[in-house]
PDB file of C-alpha atoms in Angstrom:
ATOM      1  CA  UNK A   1       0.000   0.000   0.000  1.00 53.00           C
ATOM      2  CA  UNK A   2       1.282   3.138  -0.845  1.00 57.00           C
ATOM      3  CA  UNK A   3      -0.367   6.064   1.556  1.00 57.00           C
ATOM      4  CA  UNK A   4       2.215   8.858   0.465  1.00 59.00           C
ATOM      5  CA  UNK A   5       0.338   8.781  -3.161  1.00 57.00           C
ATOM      6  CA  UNK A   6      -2.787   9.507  -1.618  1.00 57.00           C
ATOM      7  CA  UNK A   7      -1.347  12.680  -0.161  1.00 53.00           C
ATOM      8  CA  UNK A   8       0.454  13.788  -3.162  1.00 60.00           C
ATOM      9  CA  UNK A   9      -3.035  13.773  -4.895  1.00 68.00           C
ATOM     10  CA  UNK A  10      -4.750  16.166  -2.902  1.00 70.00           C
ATOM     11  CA  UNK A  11      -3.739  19.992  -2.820  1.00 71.00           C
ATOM     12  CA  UNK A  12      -6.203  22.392  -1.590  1.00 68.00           C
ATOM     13  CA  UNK A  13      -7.044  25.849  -3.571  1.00 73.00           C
ATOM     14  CA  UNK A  14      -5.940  28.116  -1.736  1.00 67.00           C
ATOM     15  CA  UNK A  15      -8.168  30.990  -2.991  1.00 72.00           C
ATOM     16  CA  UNK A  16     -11.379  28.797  -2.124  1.00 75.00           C
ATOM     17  CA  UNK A  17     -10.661  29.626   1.859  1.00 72.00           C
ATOM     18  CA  UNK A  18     -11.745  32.599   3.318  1.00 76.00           C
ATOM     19  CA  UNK A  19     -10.000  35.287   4.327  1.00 72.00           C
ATOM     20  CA  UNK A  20      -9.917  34.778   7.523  1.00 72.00           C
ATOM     21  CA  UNK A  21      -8.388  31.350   7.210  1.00 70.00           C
ATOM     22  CA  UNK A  22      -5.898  32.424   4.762  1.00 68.00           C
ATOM     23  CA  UNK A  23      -2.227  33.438   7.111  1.00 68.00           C
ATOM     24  CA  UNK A  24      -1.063  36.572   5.448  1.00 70.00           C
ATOM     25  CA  UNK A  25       2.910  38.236   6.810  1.00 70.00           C
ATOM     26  CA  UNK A  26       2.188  41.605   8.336  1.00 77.00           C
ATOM     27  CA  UNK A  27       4.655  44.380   7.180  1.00 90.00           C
ATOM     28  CA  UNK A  28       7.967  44.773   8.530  1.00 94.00           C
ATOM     29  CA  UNK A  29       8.222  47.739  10.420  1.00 95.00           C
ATOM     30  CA  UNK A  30      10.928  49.230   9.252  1.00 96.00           C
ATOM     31  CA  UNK A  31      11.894  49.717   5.113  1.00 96.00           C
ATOM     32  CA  UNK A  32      15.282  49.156   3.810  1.00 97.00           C
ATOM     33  CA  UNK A  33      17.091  52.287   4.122  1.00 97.00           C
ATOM     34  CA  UNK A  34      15.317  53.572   6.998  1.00 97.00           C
ATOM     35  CA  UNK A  35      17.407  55.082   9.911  1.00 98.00           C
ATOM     36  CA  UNK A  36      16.936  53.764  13.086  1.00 98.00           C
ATOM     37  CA  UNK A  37      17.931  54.069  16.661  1.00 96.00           C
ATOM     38  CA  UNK A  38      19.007  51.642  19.151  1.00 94.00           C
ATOM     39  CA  UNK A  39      20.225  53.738  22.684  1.00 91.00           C
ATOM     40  CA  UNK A  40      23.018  56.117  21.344  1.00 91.00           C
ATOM     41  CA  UNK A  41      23.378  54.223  18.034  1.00 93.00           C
ATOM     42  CA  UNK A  42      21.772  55.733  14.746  1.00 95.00           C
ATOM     43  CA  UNK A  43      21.930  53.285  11.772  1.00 96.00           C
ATOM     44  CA  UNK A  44      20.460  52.335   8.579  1.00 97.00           C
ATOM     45  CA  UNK A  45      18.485  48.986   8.283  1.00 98.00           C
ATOM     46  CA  UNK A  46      20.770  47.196   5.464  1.00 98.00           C
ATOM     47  CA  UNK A  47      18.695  44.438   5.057  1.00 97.00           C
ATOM     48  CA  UNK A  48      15.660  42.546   7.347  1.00 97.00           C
ATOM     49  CA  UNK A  49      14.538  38.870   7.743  1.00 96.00           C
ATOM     50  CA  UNK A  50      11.957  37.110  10.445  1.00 94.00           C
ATOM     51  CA  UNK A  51      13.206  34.330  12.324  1.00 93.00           C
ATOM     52  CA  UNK A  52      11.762  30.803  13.028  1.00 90.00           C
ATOM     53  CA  UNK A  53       9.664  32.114  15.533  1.00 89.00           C
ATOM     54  CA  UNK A  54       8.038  35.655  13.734  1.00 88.00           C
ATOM     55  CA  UNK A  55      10.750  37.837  15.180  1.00 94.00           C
ATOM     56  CA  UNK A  56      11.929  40.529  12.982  1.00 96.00           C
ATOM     57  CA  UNK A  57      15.695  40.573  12.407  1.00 98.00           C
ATOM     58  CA  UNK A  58      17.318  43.636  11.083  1.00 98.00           C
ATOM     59  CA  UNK A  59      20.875  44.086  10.060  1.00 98.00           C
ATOM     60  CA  UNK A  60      21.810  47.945  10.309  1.00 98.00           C
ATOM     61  CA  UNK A  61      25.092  49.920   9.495  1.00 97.00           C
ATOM     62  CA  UNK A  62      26.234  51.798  12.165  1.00 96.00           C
ATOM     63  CA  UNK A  63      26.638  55.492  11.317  1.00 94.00           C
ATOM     64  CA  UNK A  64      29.024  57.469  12.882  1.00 89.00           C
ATOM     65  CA  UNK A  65      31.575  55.871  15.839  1.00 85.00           C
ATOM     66  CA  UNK A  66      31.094  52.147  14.955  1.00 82.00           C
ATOM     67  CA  UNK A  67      33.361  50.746  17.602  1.00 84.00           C
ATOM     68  CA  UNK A  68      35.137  48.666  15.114  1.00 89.00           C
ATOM     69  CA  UNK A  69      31.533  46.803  14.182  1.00 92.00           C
ATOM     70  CA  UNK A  70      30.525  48.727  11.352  1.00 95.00           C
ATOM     71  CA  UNK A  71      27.615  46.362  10.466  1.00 96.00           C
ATOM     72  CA  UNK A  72      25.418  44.648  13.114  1.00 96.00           C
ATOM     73  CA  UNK A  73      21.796  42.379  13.813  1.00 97.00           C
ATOM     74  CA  UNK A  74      19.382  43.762  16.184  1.00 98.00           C
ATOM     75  CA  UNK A  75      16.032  42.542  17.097  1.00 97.00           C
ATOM     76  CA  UNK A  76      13.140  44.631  15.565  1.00 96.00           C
ATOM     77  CA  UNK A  77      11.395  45.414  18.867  1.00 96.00           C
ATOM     78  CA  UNK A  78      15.251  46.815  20.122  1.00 97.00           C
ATOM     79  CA  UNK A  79      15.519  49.463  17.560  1.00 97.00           C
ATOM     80  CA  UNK A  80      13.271  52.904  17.287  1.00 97.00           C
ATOM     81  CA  UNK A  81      12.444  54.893  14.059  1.00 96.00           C
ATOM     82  CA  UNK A  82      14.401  57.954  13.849  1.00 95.00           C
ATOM     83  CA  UNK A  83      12.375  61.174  12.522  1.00 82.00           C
TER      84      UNK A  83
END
């Protein structure tokens, strides 16, 4: 008997489920390019990715007095928009 066929055949439509049902990524919330605070440290996001578990992850270069890291990964809830 071979189950794993069975499987293979059957492939939901995904644009028959509602809405609701339908998981949709909410925005990042910070762009590419966007400069950003984290204490004393301004940056700009270089690039952004979410983690296993739906944390955002932003990597940032440091503007000003790096401290020999020039580039570096924050946390998204660690780092605050800068007007």
């Amino acid at each position: 008997m071979r189950t794993h066929d069975q499987a293979d055949e059957f492939k939901p439509d995904r644009t028959l489920l509602p809405r609701a049902l339908v998981r949709r990524r909410s925005a990042f919330a910070f762009k590419k390019g966007q400069t950003v605070s984290s204490g004393d440290l301004i940056a700009v996001v270089t690039n952004r990715r979410r983690s296993a578990a739906g944390k955002e992850i932003y990597d940032v270069a440091v503007l000003g007095a790096d401290y020999g890291r020039p580039q570096r990964t924050f946390l998204g809830q660690y780092l605050l928009r800068v007007h």
